């Protein structure tokens, strides 16, 4: 009976280790996805800044042309 309880404990530990490995794998993937999204977000914010600067320059040009009319 003692060895069967050891086997049961061993199998439970094996199962828990497998679950733990799966959870860490999920966590690693989520972390990787998060970092990729943060990089993409940063790129998009920089593009917005560039577009806003271009839009401001265009508005200045339009205002100058309107004032010269």
Tab-separated table of C-alpha atoms in Angstrom:
chain	number	residue	atom	x	y	z
A	1	UNK	CA	0.000	0.000	0.000
A	2	UNK	CA	2.898	2.328	0.763
A	3	UNK	CA	4.378	2.026	-2.723
A	4	UNK	CA	1.001	2.678	-4.369
A	5	UNK	CA	0.607	5.938	-2.428
A	6	UNK	CA	4.135	6.890	-3.526
A	7	UNK	CA	3.185	6.173	-7.125
A	8	UNK	CA	0.013	8.268	-6.767
A	9	UNK	CA	2.035	11.143	-5.298
A	10	UNK	CA	4.632	10.790	-8.016
A	11	UNK	CA	1.956	10.860	-10.741
A	12	UNK	CA	0.336	13.898	-9.115
A	13	UNK	CA	3.697	15.684	-9.035
A	14	UNK	CA	4.294	14.769	-12.683
A	15	UNK	CA	0.866	16.150	-13.625
A	16	UNK	CA	1.424	19.346	-11.647
A	17	UNK	CA	4.831	19.834	-13.250
A	18	UNK	CA	3.292	19.403	-16.700
A	19	UNK	CA	0.551	21.937	-15.852
A	20	UNK	CA	3.158	24.313	-14.482
A	21	UNK	CA	5.204	24.018	-17.670
A	22	UNK	CA	2.104	24.743	-19.764
A	23	UNK	CA	1.234	27.791	-17.660
A	24	UNK	CA	4.776	29.176	-17.932
A	25	UNK	CA	4.658	28.603	-21.680
A	26	UNK	CA	1.391	30.561	-21.883
A	27	UNK	CA	2.883	33.302	-19.714
A	28	UNK	CA	5.979	33.530	-21.912
A	29	UNK	CA	3.823	33.800	-25.044
A	30	UNK	CA	1.653	36.505	-23.483
A	31	UNK	CA	4.746	38.434	-22.406
A	32	UNK	CA	6.194	38.146	-25.900
A	33	UNK	CA	2.901	39.307	-27.442
A	34	UNK	CA	2.756	42.205	-24.985
A	35	UNK	CA	6.265	43.348	-25.918
A	36	UNK	CA	5.446	43.125	-29.625
A	37	UNK	CA	2.306	45.211	-29.100
A	38	UNK	CA	4.249	47.780	-27.070
A	39	UNK	CA	6.807	48.085	-29.897
A	40	UNK	CA	4.028	48.467	-32.466
A	41	UNK	CA	2.312	51.045	-30.272
A	42	UNK	CA	5.532	53.046	-29.988
A	43	UNK	CA	5.982	52.946	-33.778
A	44	UNK	CA	2.421	54.138	-34.317
A	45	UNK	CA	2.820	56.975	-31.801
A	46	UNK	CA	5.956	58.139	-33.604
A	47	UNK	CA	4.082	58.033	-36.928
A	48	UNK	CA	1.303	60.134	-35.386
A	49	UNK	CA	3.865	62.701	-34.229
A	50	UNK	CA	5.339	62.894	-37.737
A	51	UNK	CA	1.904	63.240	-39.319
A	52	UNK	CA	0.931	65.980	-36.868
A	53	UNK	CA	4.095	67.934	-37.698
A	54	UNK	CA	3.398	67.571	-41.414
A	55	UNK	CA	-0.211	68.675	-40.892
A	56	UNK	CA	0.976	71.746	-38.951
A	57	UNK	CA	3.365	72.689	-41.776
A	58	UNK	CA	0.607	72.269	-44.346
A	59	UNK	CA	-1.727	74.466	-42.285
A	60	UNK	CA	0.958	77.165	-42.019
A	61	UNK	CA	1.408	77.111	-45.787
A	62	UNK	CA	-2.357	77.319	-46.356
A	63	UNK	CA	-2.649	80.179	-43.857
A	64	UNK	CA	0.171	82.103	-45.575
A	65	UNK	CA	-1.444	81.618	-48.974
A	66	UNK	CA	-4.836	82.696	-47.608
A	67	UNK	CA	-3.326	85.798	-45.995
A	68	UNK	CA	-1.522	86.742	-49.230
A	69	UNK	CA	-4.737	86.704	-51.232
